[in-house]
CSV table of C-alpha atoms and ligand atoms in Angstrom, one decimal:
chain,number,residue,atom,x,y,z
A,66,MET,CA,13.3,2.0,18.6
A,67,LYS,CA,12.5,-1.3,17.0
A,68,LYS,CA,14.7,-3.0,14.4
A,69,VAL,CA,14.2,-6.0,12.1
A,70,VAL,CA,17.4,-7.8,11.2
A,71,LYS,CA,17.8,-10.1,8.3
A,72,PHE,CA,20.9,-12.3,8.0
A,73,GLY,CA,21.9,-13.8,4.6
A,74,GLY,CA,23.2,-17.3,4.0
A,75,SER,CA,26.9,-16.6,4.2
A,76,SER,CA,26.3,-14.8,7.6
A,77,LEU,CA,24.8,-18.1,8.9
A,78,ALA,CA,26.9,-20.7,7.1
A,79,SER,CA,28.7,-22.0,10.2
A,80,ALA,CA,28.8,-21.9,14.0
A,81,GLU,CA,31.5,-19.3,13.8
A,82,GLN,CA,29.2,-17.1,11.7
A,83,PHE,CA,26.3,-17.7,14.0
A,84,GLU,CA,28.4,-16.4,16.9
A,85,LYS,CA,29.1,-13.2,15.0
A,86,VAL,CA,25.4,-12.8,14.3
A,87,GLY,CA,24.6,-13.5,18.0
A,88,LYS,CA,27.0,-10.7,19.1
A,89,ILE,CA,25.5,-8.3,16.6
A,90,ILE,CA,21.9,-9.0,17.9
A,91,LYS,CA,22.9,-8.8,21.5
A,92,ALA,CA,24.8,-5.5,21.0
A,93,ASP,CA,21.6,-3.6,20.4
A,94,PRO,CA,18.4,-4.4,22.4
A,95,ASP,CA,16.3,-2.7,19.6
A,96,ARG,CA,17.1,-5.7,17.3
A,97,VAL,CA,14.0,-7.6,18.3
A,98,TYR,CA,12.8,-9.5,15.2
A,99,VAL,CA,15.3,-11.7,13.3
A,100,VAL,CA,14.9,-13.2,9.8
A,101,PRO,CA,17.5,-15.8,9.0
A,102,SER,CA,18.3,-17.4,5.6
A,103,ALA,CA,19.4,-21.0,5.1
A,104,PRO,CA,23.1,-21.7,5.6
A,105,GLY,CA,25.0,-20.5,2.6
A,106,LYS,CA,28.5,-21.1,1.3
A,107,ARG,CA,31.3,-21.4,3.8
A,108,PHE,CA,34.0,-21.2,1.1
A,109,ASP,CA,34.0,-20.5,-2.7
A,110,ASP,CA,33.3,-24.0,-3.9
A,111,ASP,CA,30.8,-24.9,-1.2
A,112,THR,CA,27.1,-25.6,-1.9
A,113,LYS,CA,24.3,-23.6,-0.3
A,114,VAL,CA,21.9,-25.8,1.8
A,115,THR,CA,19.0,-24.5,-0.4
A,116,ASP,CA,20.7,-26.0,-3.4
A,117,MET,CA,21.3,-29.3,-1.6
A,118,LEU,CA,17.6,-29.5,-0.6
A,119,LEU,CA,16.5,-28.7,-4.2
A,120,HIS,CA,18.8,-31.5,-5.4
A,121,ALA,CA,17.3,-33.9,-2.8
A,122,TYR,CA,13.8,-32.9,-4.1
A,123,GLU,CA,15.0,-33.8,-7.7
A,124,SER,CA,16.2,-37.2,-6.6
A,125,ALA,CA,13.0,-37.9,-4.6
A,126,ASN,CA,11.0,-36.9,-7.6
A,127,ASN,CA,12.9,-39.2,-9.9
A,128,GLY,CA,12.5,-42.1,-7.4
A,129,VAL,CA,16.2,-42.0,-6.3
A,130,ASP,CA,16.9,-42.7,-2.7
A,131,ILE,CA,17.6,-39.5,-0.7
A,132,ALA,CA,19.0,-41.0,2.6
A,133,ASP,CA,22.6,-40.0,1.9
A,134,GLU,CA,21.7,-36.6,0.6
A,135,MET,CA,19.6,-35.8,3.6
A,136,LYS,CA,22.4,-37.1,5.9
A,137,ALA,CA,24.8,-34.6,4.2
A,138,ILE,CA,22.4,-31.8,4.8
A,139,LYS,CA,21.9,-32.8,8.4
A,140,VAL,CA,25.7,-32.7,9.0
A,141,ARG,CA,25.6,-29.0,8.0
A,142,TYR,CA,23.1,-28.2,10.8
A,143,ASP,CA,24.6,-30.6,13.3
A,144,GLU,CA,27.9,-28.9,12.9
A,145,ILE,CA,26.3,-25.5,13.7
A,146,ILE,CA,24.4,-26.9,16.7
A,147,THR,CA,27.5,-28.6,18.2
A,148,GLY,CA,29.8,-25.7,17.4
A,149,LEU,CA,27.4,-23.4,19.4
A,150,GLY,CA,27.3,-25.9,22.2
A,151,LEU,CA,23.5,-26.0,22.1
A,152,ASP,CA,21.4,-28.7,23.8
A,153,PHE,CA,19.1,-29.0,20.8
A,154,SER,CA,18.3,-31.6,18.2
A,155,LEU,CA,16.7,-31.5,14.7
A,156,ASP,CA,16.5,-35.3,14.5
A,157,GLU,CA,12.7,-35.4,14.5
A,158,ASP,CA,12.4,-32.5,12.0
A,159,PHE,CA,14.8,-34.4,9.6
A,160,LYS,CA,12.7,-37.6,9.9
A,161,GLU,CA,9.6,-35.7,9.1
A,162,ILE,CA,11.1,-33.8,6.2
A,163,GLU,CA,12.6,-36.9,4.7
A,164,ALA,CA,9.3,-38.8,4.9
A,165,THR,CA,7.4,-35.9,3.3
A,166,LEU,CA,9.9,-35.7,0.5
A,167,ARG,CA,9.6,-39.4,-0.2
A,168,GLU,CA,5.8,-39.5,-0.1
A,169,ASN,CA,5.0,-36.2,-1.8
A,170,PRO,CA,8.0,-34.4,-3.2
A,171,GLN,CA,7.5,-30.7,-3.8
A,172,SER,CA,10.3,-28.3,-4.7
A,173,ASP,CA,9.1,-25.3,-2.7
A,174,PHE,CA,8.6,-27.3,0.4
A,175,ALA,CA,12.1,-28.8,0.0
A,176,ALA,CA,13.7,-25.4,-0.6
A,177,SER,CA,12.0,-23.8,2.3
A,178,ARG,CA,13.3,-26.2,4.9
A,179,GLY,CA,16.7,-24.6,4.8
A,180,GLU,CA,15.3,-21.4,6.4
A,181,PHE,CA,12.9,-23.3,8.6
A,182,LEU,CA,15.6,-25.4,10.2
A,183,ASN,CA,18.1,-22.5,10.5
A,184,GLY,CA,15.3,-20.5,12.2
A,185,LYS,CA,14.8,-23.1,14.8
A,186,ILE,CA,18.5,-23.2,15.7
A,187,MET,CA,18.5,-19.4,15.8
A,188,ALA,CA,15.5,-19.2,18.1
A,189,CYS,CA,17.1,-21.7,20.5
A,190,TYR,CA,20.4,-19.8,20.4
A,191,LEU,CA,18.9,-16.4,21.1
A,192,GLY,CA,16.1,-17.6,23.4
A,193,ALA,CA,13.5,-16.0,21.2
A,194,THR,CA,10.1,-17.3,20.0
A,195,PHE,CA,10.1,-19.2,16.7
A,196,ILE,CA,7.3,-18.2,14.3
A,197,ASP,CA,6.8,-20.5,11.4
A,198,ALA,CA,6.6,-18.3,8.3
A,199,ALA,CA,3.9,-20.6,6.9
A,200,GLU,CA,1.6,-19.5,9.7
A,201,VAL,CA,2.0,-15.8,9.1
A,202,ILE,CA,2.9,-15.1,5.4
A,203,TYR,CA,0.3,-16.0,2.8
A,204,PHE,CA,0.2,-16.0,-1.0
A,205,ASN,CA,-2.9,-15.5,-3.1
A,206,GLU,CA,-4.1,-17.5,-6.1
A,207,GLU,CA,-1.8,-15.6,-8.5
A,208,GLY,CA,1.2,-16.5,-6.3
A,209,ASN,CA,1.7,-12.9,-5.0
A,210,LEU,CA,1.6,-11.9,-1.4
A,211,ASN,CA,-1.8,-11.8,0.2
A,212,ASP,CA,-1.2,-8.4,1.9
A,213,TYR,CA,-4.3,-8.2,4.0
A,214,LYS,CA,-4.1,-11.7,5.5
A,215,THR,CA,-0.3,-11.6,5.9
A,216,TYR,CA,-0.2,-8.3,7.8
A,217,ARG,CA,-3.1,-9.0,10.0
A,218,LYS,CA,-1.8,-12.4,11.1
A,219,LEU,CA,1.9,-11.3,11.3
A,220,ARG,CA,1.0,-8.3,13.4
A,221,GLU,CA,-1.1,-10.4,15.8
A,222,ARG,CA,1.7,-12.9,16.3
A,223,LEU,CA,4.5,-10.4,16.6
A,224,ALA,CA,2.5,-8.4,19.2
A,225,GLU,CA,2.6,-11.5,21.4
A,226,CYS,CA,6.4,-11.7,21.3
A,227,GLU,CA,9.1,-9.5,22.8
A,228,THR,CA,11.7,-11.1,20.5
A,229,ALA,CA,11.1,-13.5,17.6
A,230,VAL,CA,12.7,-15.4,14.8
A,231,ILE,CA,10.8,-15.7,11.5
A,232,PRO,CA,12.5,-17.8,8.9
A,233,GLY,CA,12.9,-16.1,5.5
A,234,PHE,CA,12.0,-17.1,1.9
A,235,TYR,CA,8.6,-18.9,2.3
A,236,GLY,CA,5.0,-18.7,3.4
A,237,MET,CA,1.8,-20.6,2.8
A,238,GLY,CA,0.3,-20.9,-0.7
A,239,LYS,CA,-3.4,-20.6,-1.5
A,240,ASP,CA,-3.5,-24.4,-2.0
A,241,GLY,CA,-2.3,-25.0,1.6
A,242,ASN,CA,1.2,-26.0,0.5
A,243,VAL,CA,4.4,-24.2,1.5
A,244,LYS,CA,5.4,-21.7,-1.2
A,245,THR,CA,8.7,-19.8,-1.6
A,246,PHE,CA,9.5,-16.4,-3.0
A,247,SER,CA,12.1,-16.5,-5.9
A,248,ARG,CA,15.7,-17.1,-5.0
A,249,GLY,CA,17.2,-14.7,-2.5
A,250,GLY,CA,13.7,-14.1,-1.2
A,251,SER,CA,14.6,-13.9,2.5
A,252,ASP,CA,15.2,-10.2,1.8
A,253,VAL,CA,11.5,-9.9,1.0
A,254,THR,CA,10.5,-11.6,4.2
A,255,GLY,CA,12.6,-9.2,6.2
A,256,SER,CA,10.9,-6.3,4.5
A,257,ILE,CA,7.4,-7.7,5.2
A,258,VAL,CA,8.3,-8.2,8.9
A,259,ALA,CA,9.6,-4.7,9.1
A,260,ARG,CA,6.4,-3.3,7.7
A,261,ALA,CA,4.2,-5.5,9.9
A,262,SER,CA,6.0,-4.5,13.1
A,263,LYS,CA,6.3,-0.8,12.0
A,264,ALA,CA,10.0,-1.0,12.6
A,265,ASP,CA,12.2,2.1,12.6
A,266,VAL,CA,14.9,0.3,10.6
A,267,TYR,CA,15.2,-2.8,8.5
A,268,GLU,CA,18.8,-4.0,8.8
A,269,ASN,CA,19.9,-6.4,6.1
A,270,TRP,CA,23.2,-8.1,7.1
A,271,THR,CA,25.3,-9.7,4.3
A,272,ASP,CA,28.9,-10.3,3.4
A,273,VAL,CA,29.8,-6.9,1.9
A,274,SER,CA,30.0,-3.5,3.6
A,275,GLY,CA,26.9,-2.1,1.9
A,276,PHE,CA,25.5,-1.6,-1.6
A,277,LEU,CA,28.6,-1.1,-3.7
A,278,VAL,CA,28.7,1.3,-6.6
A,279,THR,CA,29.1,-1.7,-8.9
A,280,ASP,CA,29.4,-5.5,-8.9
A,281,PRO,CA,32.6,-6.4,-6.9
A,282,ARG,CA,33.0,-9.4,-9.3
A,283,ILE,CA,33.7,-6.9,-12.1
A,284,VAL,CA,35.5,-4.0,-10.4
A,285,ASP,CA,38.0,-4.7,-7.6
A,286,ASN,CA,36.9,-3.2,-4.3
A,287,PRO,CA,34.2,-0.8,-5.5
A,288,GLU,CA,33.3,2.0,-3.0
A,289,PRO,CA,30.2,1.4,-0.9
A,290,ILE,CA,27.3,3.8,-1.5
A,291,LYS,CA,26.4,5.8,1.7
A,292,TYR,CA,22.9,6.8,0.8
A,293,ILE,CA,20.7,5.6,-2.0
A,294,THR,CA,17.0,6.3,-2.6
A,295,TYR,CA,14.4,3.5,-3.1
A,296,ARG,CA,13.9,4.7,-6.7
A,297,GLU,CA,17.6,4.5,-7.5
A,298,LEU,CA,17.9,1.1,-5.8
A,299,ARG,CA,14.9,-0.2,-7.8
A,300,GLU,CA,16.7,0.7,-11.1
A,301,LEU,CA,20.0,-0.9,-9.9
A,302,SER,CA,18.5,-4.1,-8.5
A,303,TYR,CA,16.2,-4.5,-11.5
A,304,MET,CA,19.3,-4.2,-13.7
A,305,GLY,CA,21.2,-7.0,-11.9
A,306,ALA,CA,22.8,-5.5,-8.7
A,307,SER,CA,22.0,-8.7,-6.8
A,308,VAL,CA,22.8,-7.7,-3.2
A,309,LEU,CA,19.1,-7.2,-2.4
A,310,HIS,CA,16.1,-9.0,-3.9
A,311,GLU,CA,14.5,-6.7,-6.4
A,312,ASP,CA,11.1,-7.0,-4.6
A,313,ALA,CA,12.4,-6.3,-1.2
A,314,ILE,CA,11.9,-2.6,-1.3
A,315,PHE,CA,8.1,-2.6,-1.9
A,316,PRO,CA,6.8,-3.4,1.6
A,317,VAL,CA,9.1,-0.9,3.4
A,318,ARG,CA,8.9,1.7,0.7
A,319,HIS,CA,5.2,1.8,1.4
A,320,CYS,CA,5.7,3.2,4.9
A,321,GLY,CA,9.1,4.9,4.5
A,322,ILE,CA,11.2,2.5,6.6
A,323,PRO,CA,14.9,2.8,5.8
A,324,ILE,CA,16.9,-0.3,4.9
A,325,ASN,CA,20.5,-0.4,6.2
A,326,ILE,CA,22.7,-2.9,4.4
A,327,ARG,CA,25.5,-4.1,6.8
A,328,ASN,CA,28.4,-6.5,6.8
A,329,THR,CA,28.3,-9.3,9.4
A,330,ASN,CA,32.1,-9.7,9.0
A,331,ALA,CA,32.7,-5.9,9.6
A,332,PRO,CA,29.9,-4.8,11.9
A,333,GLU,CA,31.6,-1.5,12.6
A,334,ASP,CA,31.2,-0.3,9.0
A,335,PRO,CA,28.2,2.0,8.5
A,336,GLY,CA,27.0,0.2,5.4
A,337,THR,CA,24.4,1.7,3.0
A,338,TRP,CA,21.2,3.5,3.9
A,339,ILE,CA,18.4,3.0,1.5
A,340,VAL,CA,15.9,5.8,2.0
A,341,GLU,CA,12.9,7.5,0.5
A,342,SER,CA,14.7,10.8,0.1
A,343,THR,CA,17.8,12.5,1.4
A,344,CYS,CA,19.6,15.8,1.6
A,345,GLN,CA,23.0,14.1,2.2
A,346,LYS,CA,25.6,15.4,-0.2
A,347,GLN,CA,26.8,12.8,-2.7
A,348,ASP,CA,30.5,12.1,-3.3
A,349,HIS,CA,29.8,11.5,-7.0
A,350,VAL,CA,27.3,12.5,-9.7
A,351,ILE,CA,26.3,8.9,-10.2
A,352,THR,CA,25.2,6.6,-7.5
A,353,GLY,CA,25.6,3.2,-9.0
A,354,ILE,CA,26.2,1.1,-12.1
A,355,ALA,CA,24.6,-2.3,-12.9
A,356,GLY,CA,23.9,-4.3,-15.9
A,357,LYS,CA,22.7,-7.6,-17.5
A,358,LYS,CA,23.8,-9.5,-20.5
A,359,ASP,CA,21.8,-11.4,-23.1
A,360,PHE,CA,19.2,-9.2,-24.6
A,361,CYS,CA,17.9,-9.2,-28.2
A,362,THR,CA,16.9,-6.2,-30.3
A,363,ILE,CA,14.1,-6.1,-32.8
A,364,PHE,CA,14.8,-3.2,-35.2
A,365,ILE,CA,11.7,-2.1,-37.2
A,366,THR,CA,11.6,0.4,-40.0
A,367,LYS,CA,8.7,2.0,-41.9
A,368,ALA,CA,8.6,5.1,-43.9
A,369,MET,CA,6.4,7.8,-42.3
A,370,MET,CA,6.2,5.7,-39.1
A,371,ASN,CA,6.0,8.9,-37.0
A,372,ALA,CA,2.8,9.9,-38.7
A,373,GLU,CA,1.0,6.6,-38.5
A,374,ILE,CA,-1.4,6.6,-35.5
A,375,GLY,CA,-1.4,3.4,-33.6
A,376,PHE,CA,1.8,2.0,-35.1
A,377,GLY,CA,3.5,1.5,-31.7
A,378,ARG,CA,0.4,-0.2,-30.3
A,379,LYS,CA,0.3,-2.7,-33.2
A,380,VAL,CA,4.0,-3.6,-32.7
A,381,LEU,CA,3.6,-4.1,-29.0
A,382,GLN,CA,0.5,-6.2,-29.6
A,383,ALA,CA,2.8,-8.6,-31.5
A,384,PHE,CA,4.8,-9.1,-28.3
A,385,GLU,CA,1.7,-9.3,-26.2
A,386,GLU,CA,0.2,-12.0,-28.4
A,387,ASN,CA,3.5,-14.0,-27.9
A,388,ASN,CA,3.4,-13.4,-24.2
A,389,ILE,CA,6.7,-11.5,-24.1
A,390,SER,CA,7.4,-8.5,-22.0
A,391,PHE,CA,9.7,-5.8,-23.4
A,392,GLU,CA,12.4,-3.9,-21.6
A,393,HIS,CA,13.0,-0.8,-23.6
A,394,MET,CA,11.7,0.9,-26.7
A,395,PRO,CA,14.0,3.6,-28.1
A,396,SER,CA,12.7,5.1,-31.3
A,397,GLY,CA,13.6,7.3,-34.2
A,398,ILE,CA,11.5,9.1,-36.9
A,399,ASP,CA,11.0,6.0,-39.1
A,400,THR,CA,12.5,3.4,-36.8
A,401,MET,CA,11.7,1.7,-33.6
A,402,THR,CA,13.7,-0.8,-31.6
A,403,ILE,CA,12.3,-3.2,-29.1
A,404,VAL,CA,14.6,-4.7,-26.5
A,405,VAL,CA,13.7,-8.1,-25.0
A,406,HIS,CA,15.3,-10.8,-22.8
A,407,ALA,CA,16.9,-13.4,-25.1
A,408,ASP,CA,15.6,-16.3,-23.0
A,409,GLU,CA,12.0,-15.1,-23.5
A,410,PHE,CA,12.4,-14.4,-27.2
A,411,ILE,CA,14.7,-16.9,-28.9
A,412,ASP,CA,12.2,-19.8,-29.2
A,413,LYS,CA,9.4,-17.5,-30.4
A,414,GLU,CA,11.4,-15.2,-32.7
A,415,GLN,CA,9.8,-16.2,-36.0
A,416,SER,CA,6.4,-16.1,-34.5
A,417,VAL,CA,7.0,-12.5,-33.2
A,418,VAL,CA,8.4,-11.3,-36.6
A,419,SER,CA,5.4,-12.7,-38.5
A,420,SER,CA,3.0,-11.1,-36.0
A,421,ILE,CA,4.7,-7.7,-36.5
A,422,HIS,CA,4.4,-8.1,-40.2
A,423,ARG,CA,0.8,-9.0,-40.0
A,424,LEU,CA,-0.2,-6.4,-37.5
A,425,ALA,CA,2.0,-3.4,-38.4
A,426,GLU,CA,3.0,-3.9,-42.0
A,427,PRO,CA,6.5,-2.5,-41.6
A,428,ASP,CA,9.1,-2.1,-44.3
A,429,SER,CA,11.6,-4.3,-42.6
A,430,VAL,CA,12.3,-6.2,-39.3
A,431,GLU,CA,15.8,-7.1,-38.2
A,432,ILE,CA,16.7,-9.1,-35.1
A,433,GLU,CA,20.0,-9.3,-33.3
A,434,ALA,CA,21.2,-11.1,-30.2
A,435,GLY,CA,24.1,-10.6,-27.8
A,436,LEU,CA,23.2,-7.2,-26.4
A,437,ALA,CA,24.1,-6.2,-22.8
A,438,LEU,CA,22.4,-3.4,-21.1
A,439,ILE,CA,24.2,-1.2,-18.5
A,440,ALA,CA,22.3,1.2,-16.3
A,441,VAL,CA,24.1,4.3,-14.9
A,442,VAL,CA,21.9,5.5,-12.1
A,443,GLY,CA,22.0,8.6,-10.0
A,444,ARG,CA,19.7,11.3,-8.5
A,445,GLY,CA,22.6,13.7,-9.0
A,446,MET,CA,22.4,13.5,-12.8
A,447,LYS,CA,19.4,15.8,-12.9
A,448,SER,CA,21.4,18.8,-11.8
A,449,ALA,CA,24.7,17.9,-13.4
A,450,SER,CA,25.4,18.7,-17.0
A,451,GLY,CA,27.6,16.7,-19.3
A,452,THR,CA,27.0,13.3,-17.7
A,453,ALA,CA,26.1,11.6,-21.0
A,454,GLY,CA,29.0,13.2,-22.8
A,455,LYS,CA,31.4,11.9,-20.1
A,456,LEU,CA,29.9,8.5,-20.3
A,457,PHE,CA,30.2,8.2,-24.1
A,458,THR,CA,33.8,9.5,-24.0
A,459,ALA,CA,34.7,6.9,-21.5
A,460,LEU,CA,33.4,4.1,-23.7
A,461,ALA,CA,34.9,5.6,-26.9
A,462,LYS,CA,38.3,5.6,-25.3
A,463,GLU,CA,38.0,1.9,-24.8
A,464,GLY,CA,36.9,1.4,-28.4
A,465,ILE,CA,33.4,0.2,-27.3
A,466,ASN,CA,30.6,0.7,-29.8
A,467,ILE,CA,27.4,1.9,-28.2
A,468,LYS,CA,24.4,0.0,-29.8
A,469,MET,CA,21.6,1.7,-27.9
A,470,ILE,CA,21.0,4.7,-25.6
A,471,ASP,CA,17.9,5.3,-23.5
A,472,GLN,CA,17.6,8.1,-21.0
A,473,GLY,CA,14.6,7.9,-18.7
A,474,SER,CA,12.6,11.1,-18.6
A,475,SER,CA,13.0,11.0,-14.8
A,476,GLU,CA,16.7,11.8,-15.5
A,477,LEU,CA,17.5,9.2,-12.9
A,478,ASN,CA,19.2,6.8,-15.2
A,479,ILE,CA,20.9,6.4,-18.6
A,480,ILE,CA,20.8,2.9,-20.1
A,481,ILE,CA,23.2,2.0,-22.8
A,482,GLY,CA,23.4,-1.2,-24.9
A,483,VAL,CA,26.8,-2.7,-25.8
A,484,GLN,CA,27.8,-6.1,-27.1
A,485,ASN,CA,28.0,-8.9,-24.5
A,486,LYS,CA,31.7,-9.1,-25.0
A,487,ASP,CA,32.3,-5.4,-24.1
A,488,PHE,CA,30.2,-5.7,-20.9
A,489,ASP,CA,32.9,-5.9,-18.2
A,490,THR,CA,35.2,-3.4,-19.9
A,491,ALA,CA,32.4,-0.9,-20.3
A,492,ILE,CA,31.5,-1.1,-16.6
A,493,ARG,CA,35.1,-0.7,-15.5
A,494,ALA,CA,35.5,2.3,-17.8
A,495,ILE,CA,32.4,4.0,-16.4
A,496,TYR,CA,33.5,3.3,-12.9
A,497,LYS,CA,36.9,4.8,-13.6
A,498,THR,CA,35.5,7.9,-15.1
A,499,PHE,CA,32.9,8.7,-12.5
A,500,ILE,CA,34.2,7.2,-9.3
A,501,LYS,CA,38.0,6.7,-9.4
B,690,ADP,P1,23.1,-12.8,1.2
B,690,ADP,O1,23.4,-14.3,1.2
B,690,ADP,O2,23.6,-12.1,2.4
B,690,ADP,O3,21.7,-12.5,0.9
B,690,ADP,P2,23.8,-12.2,-1.5
B,690,ADP,O4,24.8,-13.2,-2.0
B,690,ADP,O5,22.4,-12.4,-1.9
B,690,ADP,O6,24.0,-12.2,0.1
B,690,ADP,O7,24.3,-10.7,-1.9
B,690,ADP,C1,25.6,-10.3,-1.6
B,690,ADP,C2,26.5,-10.4,-2.8
B,690,ADP,O8,26.0,-9.6,-3.9
B,690,ADP,C3,27.9,-9.9,-2.6
B,690,ADP,O9,28.7,-10.8,-2.0
B,690,ADP,C4,28.3,-9.5,-4.0
B,690,ADP,O10,29.1,-10.5,-4.5
B,690,ADP,C5,27.0,-9.4,-4.8
B,690,ADP,N1,26.8,-8.1,-5.4
B,690,ADP,C6,26.5,-7.8,-6.7
B,690,ADP,N2,26.3,-6.5,-7.0
B,690,ADP,C7,26.6,-5.9,-5.9
B,690,ADP,C8,26.7,-4.5,-5.5
B,690,ADP,N3,26.4,-3.5,-6.3
B,690,ADP,N4,27.0,-4.2,-4.2
B,690,ADP,C9,27.2,-5.2,-3.3
B,690,ADP,N5,27.2,-6.5,-3.6
B,690,ADP,C10,26.9,-6.9,-4.9
B,691,LIG,N1,18.1,-19.6,0.8
B,691,LIG,C1,17.4,-19.0,-0.3
B,691,LIG,C2,18.3,-18.9,-1.5
B,691,LIG,O1,19.3,-19.4,-1.5
B,691,LIG,C3,16.8,-17.6,0.0
B,691,LIG,C4,17.7,-16.6,0.4
B,691,LIG,O2,18.9,-16.8,0.7
B,691,LIG,O3,17.3,-15.4,0.6
B,691,LIG,O4,17.9,-18.4,-2.6
B,692,MG,MG1,20.6,-12.5,-0.9
């Protein structure tokens, strides 16, 4: 058996947390490749090292002296090194990083150093080989992963090491500069390492006991999900369940490696298994609930719309011309609604409306902001009847007006739109109805 283990920021925020992580790794000799994040928050109001580094970059870029900021970051690492009793120093690395930030400030380089430095400490602590992610993970010109080069290089290097630490979150850009994934991207690195090493399991260790049915910041102590499929997870993480980076499933999904989400602070908990397919019986009809606020709707009417060939294409062309991607498109006989992210749309709203008029000649176009979307996801919905009815009753009981409904033809999810202000209440009502 071979396991790749990724530890998130809060799992590595202090020496005490590092010790927990060390114990977890040593408890199972199959845990051979380790992907660490940068030190995260030690307490609620704390700052993640990644954010401190990005701030230092801003300062350097604005010509402000960064000596004090870099010192504060170094304190975070030195506390970990001393707390672990390691005979190890990052003094030289800090000198180099500070000099680079002064001479040629780059935000991705700055952000990536959080993982780079934590990886060095981790490798020393475990007695494992340190592999700089910039030497094994490559991006292409478009900024996406260069699969071919990455897997070839990474396989080569991993084959040389019995155990290794590969820092998360970054790699090498096409221009020869360090480049990061989007925030939370260490999850993606873990997945890439799992695929490259043909691991049996990708363990993703965080600060909750698995993927929870819904966001613990909205519902108190939601149940953890025992088994969830890649497809269900994709729906939930796309819709805002932030425990795992939304791109993290692609590399492992490709070769069917399961992801096991685990809690560093409660290692005995089984966590969540994210799998390709499962026969495990589910406790509930639905698997999870997630959602996002701040969408806009563009409501279009035209008599005989249903008979006009090419109408939908013309409307979507208006969005394409304005470089806006759309989320959903529920439609009626003479009506069509396009749902888009507010932040992509607001500045271009009038341009989009006039493009729709020019291209599709509708009777009317109305736009509205303040829509929240909630996805209720579950492979069990396919074989259960009455799910939608139960869902709508739950919301009606709370006096919540449903602005939009969209059920995917895969019967894997139902998406409903409510006003932003009803978002939390709606999620709690759905949880209460379907879970407890
Ligand atoms: P890490 O630093 O380990 O990568 P993250 O902060 O990225 O951890 O993700 C874990 C956090 O995700 C949890 O502490 C929780 O607040 C949040 N979260 C949001 N939705 C969910 C969910 N459905 N299940 C579990 N955690 C969730
Ligand atoms: N440290 C990075 C962040 O804060 C990446 C990660 O944690 O996965 O976004
Ligand atoms: Mg994360």
